[in-house]
Short mmCIF file of C-alpha atoms and ligand atoms in Angstrom, two decimals:
data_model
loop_
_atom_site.label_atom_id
_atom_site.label_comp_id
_atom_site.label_asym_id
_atom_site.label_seq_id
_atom_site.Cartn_x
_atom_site.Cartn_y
_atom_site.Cartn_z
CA UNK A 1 -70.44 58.64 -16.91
CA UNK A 2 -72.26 59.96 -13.67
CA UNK A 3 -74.96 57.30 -13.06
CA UNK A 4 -78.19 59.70 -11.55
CA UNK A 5 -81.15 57.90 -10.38
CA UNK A 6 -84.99 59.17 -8.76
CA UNK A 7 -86.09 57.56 -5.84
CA UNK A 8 -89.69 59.12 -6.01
CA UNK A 9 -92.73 58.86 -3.93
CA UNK A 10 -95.27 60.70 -1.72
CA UNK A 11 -92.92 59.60 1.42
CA UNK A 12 -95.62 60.54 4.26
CA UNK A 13 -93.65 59.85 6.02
CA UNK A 14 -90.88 58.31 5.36
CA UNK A 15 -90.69 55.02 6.77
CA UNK A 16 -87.66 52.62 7.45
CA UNK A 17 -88.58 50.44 4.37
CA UNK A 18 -87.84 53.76 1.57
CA UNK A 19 -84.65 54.62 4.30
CA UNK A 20 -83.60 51.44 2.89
CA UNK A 21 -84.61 51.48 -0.59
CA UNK A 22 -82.65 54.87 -0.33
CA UNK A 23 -79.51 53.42 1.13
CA UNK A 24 -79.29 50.23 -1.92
CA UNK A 25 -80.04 53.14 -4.18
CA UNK A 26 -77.10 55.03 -3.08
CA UNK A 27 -74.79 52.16 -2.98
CA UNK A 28 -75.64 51.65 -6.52
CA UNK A 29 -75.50 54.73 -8.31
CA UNK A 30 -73.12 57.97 -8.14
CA UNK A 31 -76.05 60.20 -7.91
CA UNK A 32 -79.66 59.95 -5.69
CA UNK A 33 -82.25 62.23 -5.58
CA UNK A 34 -85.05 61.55 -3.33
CA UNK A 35 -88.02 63.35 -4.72
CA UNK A 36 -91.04 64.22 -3.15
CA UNK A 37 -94.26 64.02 -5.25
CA UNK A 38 -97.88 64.82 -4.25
CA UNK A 39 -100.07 61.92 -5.32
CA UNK A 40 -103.27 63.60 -5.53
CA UNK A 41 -104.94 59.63 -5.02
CA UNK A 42 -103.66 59.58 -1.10
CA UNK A 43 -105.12 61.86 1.53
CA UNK A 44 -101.75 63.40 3.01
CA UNK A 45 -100.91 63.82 6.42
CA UNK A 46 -98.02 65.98 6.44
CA UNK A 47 -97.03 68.90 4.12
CA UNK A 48 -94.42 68.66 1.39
CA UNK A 49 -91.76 70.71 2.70
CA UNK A 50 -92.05 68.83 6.37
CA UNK A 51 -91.87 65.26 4.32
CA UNK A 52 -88.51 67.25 2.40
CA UNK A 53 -87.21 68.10 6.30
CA UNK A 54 -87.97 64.34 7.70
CA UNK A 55 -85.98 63.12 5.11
CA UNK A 56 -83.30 65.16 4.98
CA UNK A 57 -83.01 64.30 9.07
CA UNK A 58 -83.58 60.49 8.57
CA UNK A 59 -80.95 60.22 5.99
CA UNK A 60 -78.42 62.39 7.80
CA UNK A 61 -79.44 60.18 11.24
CA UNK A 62 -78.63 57.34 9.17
CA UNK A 63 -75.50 58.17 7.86
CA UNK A 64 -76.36 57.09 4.29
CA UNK A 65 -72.76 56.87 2.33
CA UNK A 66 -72.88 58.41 -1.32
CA UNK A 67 -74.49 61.85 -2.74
CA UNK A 68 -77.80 62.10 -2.06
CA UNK A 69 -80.19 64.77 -2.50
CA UNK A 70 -83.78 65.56 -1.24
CA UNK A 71 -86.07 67.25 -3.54
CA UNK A 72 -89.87 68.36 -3.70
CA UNK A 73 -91.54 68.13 -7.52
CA UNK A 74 -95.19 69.87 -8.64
CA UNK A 75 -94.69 70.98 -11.32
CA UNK A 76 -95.65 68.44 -13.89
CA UNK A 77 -94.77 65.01 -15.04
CA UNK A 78 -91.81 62.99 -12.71
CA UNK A 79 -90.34 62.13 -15.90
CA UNK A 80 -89.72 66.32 -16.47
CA UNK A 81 -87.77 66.26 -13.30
CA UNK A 82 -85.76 63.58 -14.70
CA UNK A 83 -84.78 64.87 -17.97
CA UNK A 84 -83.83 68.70 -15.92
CA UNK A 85 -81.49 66.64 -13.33
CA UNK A 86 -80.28 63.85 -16.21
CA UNK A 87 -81.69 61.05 -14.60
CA UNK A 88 -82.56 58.22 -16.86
CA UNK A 89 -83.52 55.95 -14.03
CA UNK A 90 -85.79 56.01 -11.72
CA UNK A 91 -85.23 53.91 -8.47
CA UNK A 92 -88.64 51.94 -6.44
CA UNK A 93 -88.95 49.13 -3.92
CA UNK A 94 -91.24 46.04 -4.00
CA UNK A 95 -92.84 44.55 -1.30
CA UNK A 96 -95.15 42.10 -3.29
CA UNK A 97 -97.31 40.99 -5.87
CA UNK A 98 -99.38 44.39 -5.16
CA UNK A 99 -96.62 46.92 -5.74
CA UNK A 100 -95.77 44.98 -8.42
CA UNK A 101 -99.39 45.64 -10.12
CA UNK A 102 -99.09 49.16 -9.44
CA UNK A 103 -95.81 49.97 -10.35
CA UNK A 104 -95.40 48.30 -13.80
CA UNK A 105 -98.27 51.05 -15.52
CA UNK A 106 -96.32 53.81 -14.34
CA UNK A 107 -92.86 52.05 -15.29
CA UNK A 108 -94.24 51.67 -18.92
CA UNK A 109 -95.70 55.01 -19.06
CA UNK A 110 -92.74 56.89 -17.69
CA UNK A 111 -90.35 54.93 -20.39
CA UNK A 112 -92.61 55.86 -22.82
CA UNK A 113 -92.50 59.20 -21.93
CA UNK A 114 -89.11 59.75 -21.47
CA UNK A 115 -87.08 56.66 -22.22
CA UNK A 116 -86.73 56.71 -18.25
CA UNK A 117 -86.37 53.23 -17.27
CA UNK A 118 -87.58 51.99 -13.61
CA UNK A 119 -85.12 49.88 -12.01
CA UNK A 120 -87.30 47.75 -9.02
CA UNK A 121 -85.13 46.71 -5.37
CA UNK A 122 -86.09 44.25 -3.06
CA UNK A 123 -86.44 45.63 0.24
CA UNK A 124 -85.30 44.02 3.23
CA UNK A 125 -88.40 41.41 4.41
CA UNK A 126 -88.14 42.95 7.58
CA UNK A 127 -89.84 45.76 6.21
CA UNK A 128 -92.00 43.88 3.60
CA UNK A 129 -95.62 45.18 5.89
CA UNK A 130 -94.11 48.53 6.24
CA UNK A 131 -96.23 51.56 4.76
CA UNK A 132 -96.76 55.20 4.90
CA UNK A 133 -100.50 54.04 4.82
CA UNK A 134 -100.14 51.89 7.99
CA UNK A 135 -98.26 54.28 9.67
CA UNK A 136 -100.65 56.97 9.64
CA UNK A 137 -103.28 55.03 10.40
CA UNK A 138 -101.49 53.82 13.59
CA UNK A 139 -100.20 56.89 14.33
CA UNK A 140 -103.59 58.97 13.68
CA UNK A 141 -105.20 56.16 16.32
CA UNK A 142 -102.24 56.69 19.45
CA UNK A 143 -100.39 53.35 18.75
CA UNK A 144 -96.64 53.12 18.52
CA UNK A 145 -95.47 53.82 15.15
CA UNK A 146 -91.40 53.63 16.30
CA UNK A 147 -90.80 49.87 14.86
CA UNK A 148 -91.75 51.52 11.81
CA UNK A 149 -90.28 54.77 11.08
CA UNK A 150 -87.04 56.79 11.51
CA UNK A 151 -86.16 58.42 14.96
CA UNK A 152 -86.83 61.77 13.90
CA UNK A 153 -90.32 60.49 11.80
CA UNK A 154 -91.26 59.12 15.17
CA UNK A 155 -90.40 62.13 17.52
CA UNK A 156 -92.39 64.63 14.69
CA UNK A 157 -95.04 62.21 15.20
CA UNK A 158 -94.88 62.36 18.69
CA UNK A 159 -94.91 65.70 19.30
CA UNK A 160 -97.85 66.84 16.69
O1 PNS B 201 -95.33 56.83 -2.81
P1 PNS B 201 -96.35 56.78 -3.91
O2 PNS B 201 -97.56 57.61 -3.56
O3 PNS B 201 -96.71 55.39 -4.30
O4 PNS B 201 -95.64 57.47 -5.19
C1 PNS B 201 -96.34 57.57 -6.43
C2 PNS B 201 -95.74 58.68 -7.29
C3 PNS B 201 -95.85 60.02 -6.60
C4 PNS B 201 -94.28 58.37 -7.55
C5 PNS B 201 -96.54 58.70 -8.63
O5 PNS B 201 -97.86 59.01 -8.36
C6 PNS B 201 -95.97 59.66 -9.66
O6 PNS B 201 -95.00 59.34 -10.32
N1 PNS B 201 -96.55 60.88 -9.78
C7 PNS B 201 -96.02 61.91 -10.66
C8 PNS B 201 -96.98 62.27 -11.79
C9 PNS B 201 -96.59 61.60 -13.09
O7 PNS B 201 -95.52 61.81 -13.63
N2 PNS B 201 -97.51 60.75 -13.61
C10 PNS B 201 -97.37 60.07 -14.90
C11 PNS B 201 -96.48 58.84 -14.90
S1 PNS B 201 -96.89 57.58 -13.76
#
């Protein structure tokens, strides 16, 4: 049986902590897709297709081992993604006590949905202040965002 998870998120950008979420994910099951999803909660910085492109780049950079593929999803619910791809898992990393809180509604409601169970990966600690939040912030203020993001994150950065 080919084992397909979702690694979902806004991923603006992506940062070194979802690179490795990403690279446990892939070690773990046959099949990864990386899915980009607007949250309509966060203010974005980046458009979807450019997240899709920074990915793709930081994953290739990386040399992630397994089959991975990048996606963008607007459509409707995550879960609808799933089912069309045959996912029954999707894949998210924790940090702390606060992703916890936040992820375990949308766990429930996603399983509920769609029997699609959430599977949650500790990150390395390294990365444990690591966010998409904090990097914007520092990046939209002219601070150094490079301990933070992949190479090609931080020269798109640079350069915009
Ligand atoms: O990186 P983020 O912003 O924390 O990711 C959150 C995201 C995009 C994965 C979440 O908002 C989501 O799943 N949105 C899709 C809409 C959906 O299916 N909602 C109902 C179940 S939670």
């Amino acid at each position: 049986m080919n084992r397909i998870a979702v690694v979902p998120g806004s991923f603006d950008p992506v940062t070194l902590g979802h690179l490795d979420v990403i690279e446990r994910a892939a070690g773990i099951f046959d099949e990864v897709h990386v899915l980009v999803v607007h949250n309509p909660d966060k203010q974005a910085l980046l458009p979807i297709a450019q997240r899709v492109q920074l990915l793709q780049r930081s994953i290739a950079d990386a040399r992630v081992a397994g089959s991975i593929t990048v996606a963008a999803w607007s459509v409707g619910l995550l879960v609808d993604y799933c089912t069309e791809v045959g996912a029954h898992v999707l894949v998210k990393g924790i940090r702390s006590q606060v992703d916890v809180a936040y992820e375990t509604p949308m766990a429930i409601v996603n399983r509920n949905l769609a029997a699609v169970e959430t599977v949650f990966l500790l990150p390395n600690p390294a990365n444990a202040h690591v966010s998409s939040s904090l990097v914007r912030q520092v990046a939209a203020l002219g601070g150094d965002v490079s301990p933070y993001v992949p190479r090609a994150v931080y020269e798109y950065l640079k350069e915009t």
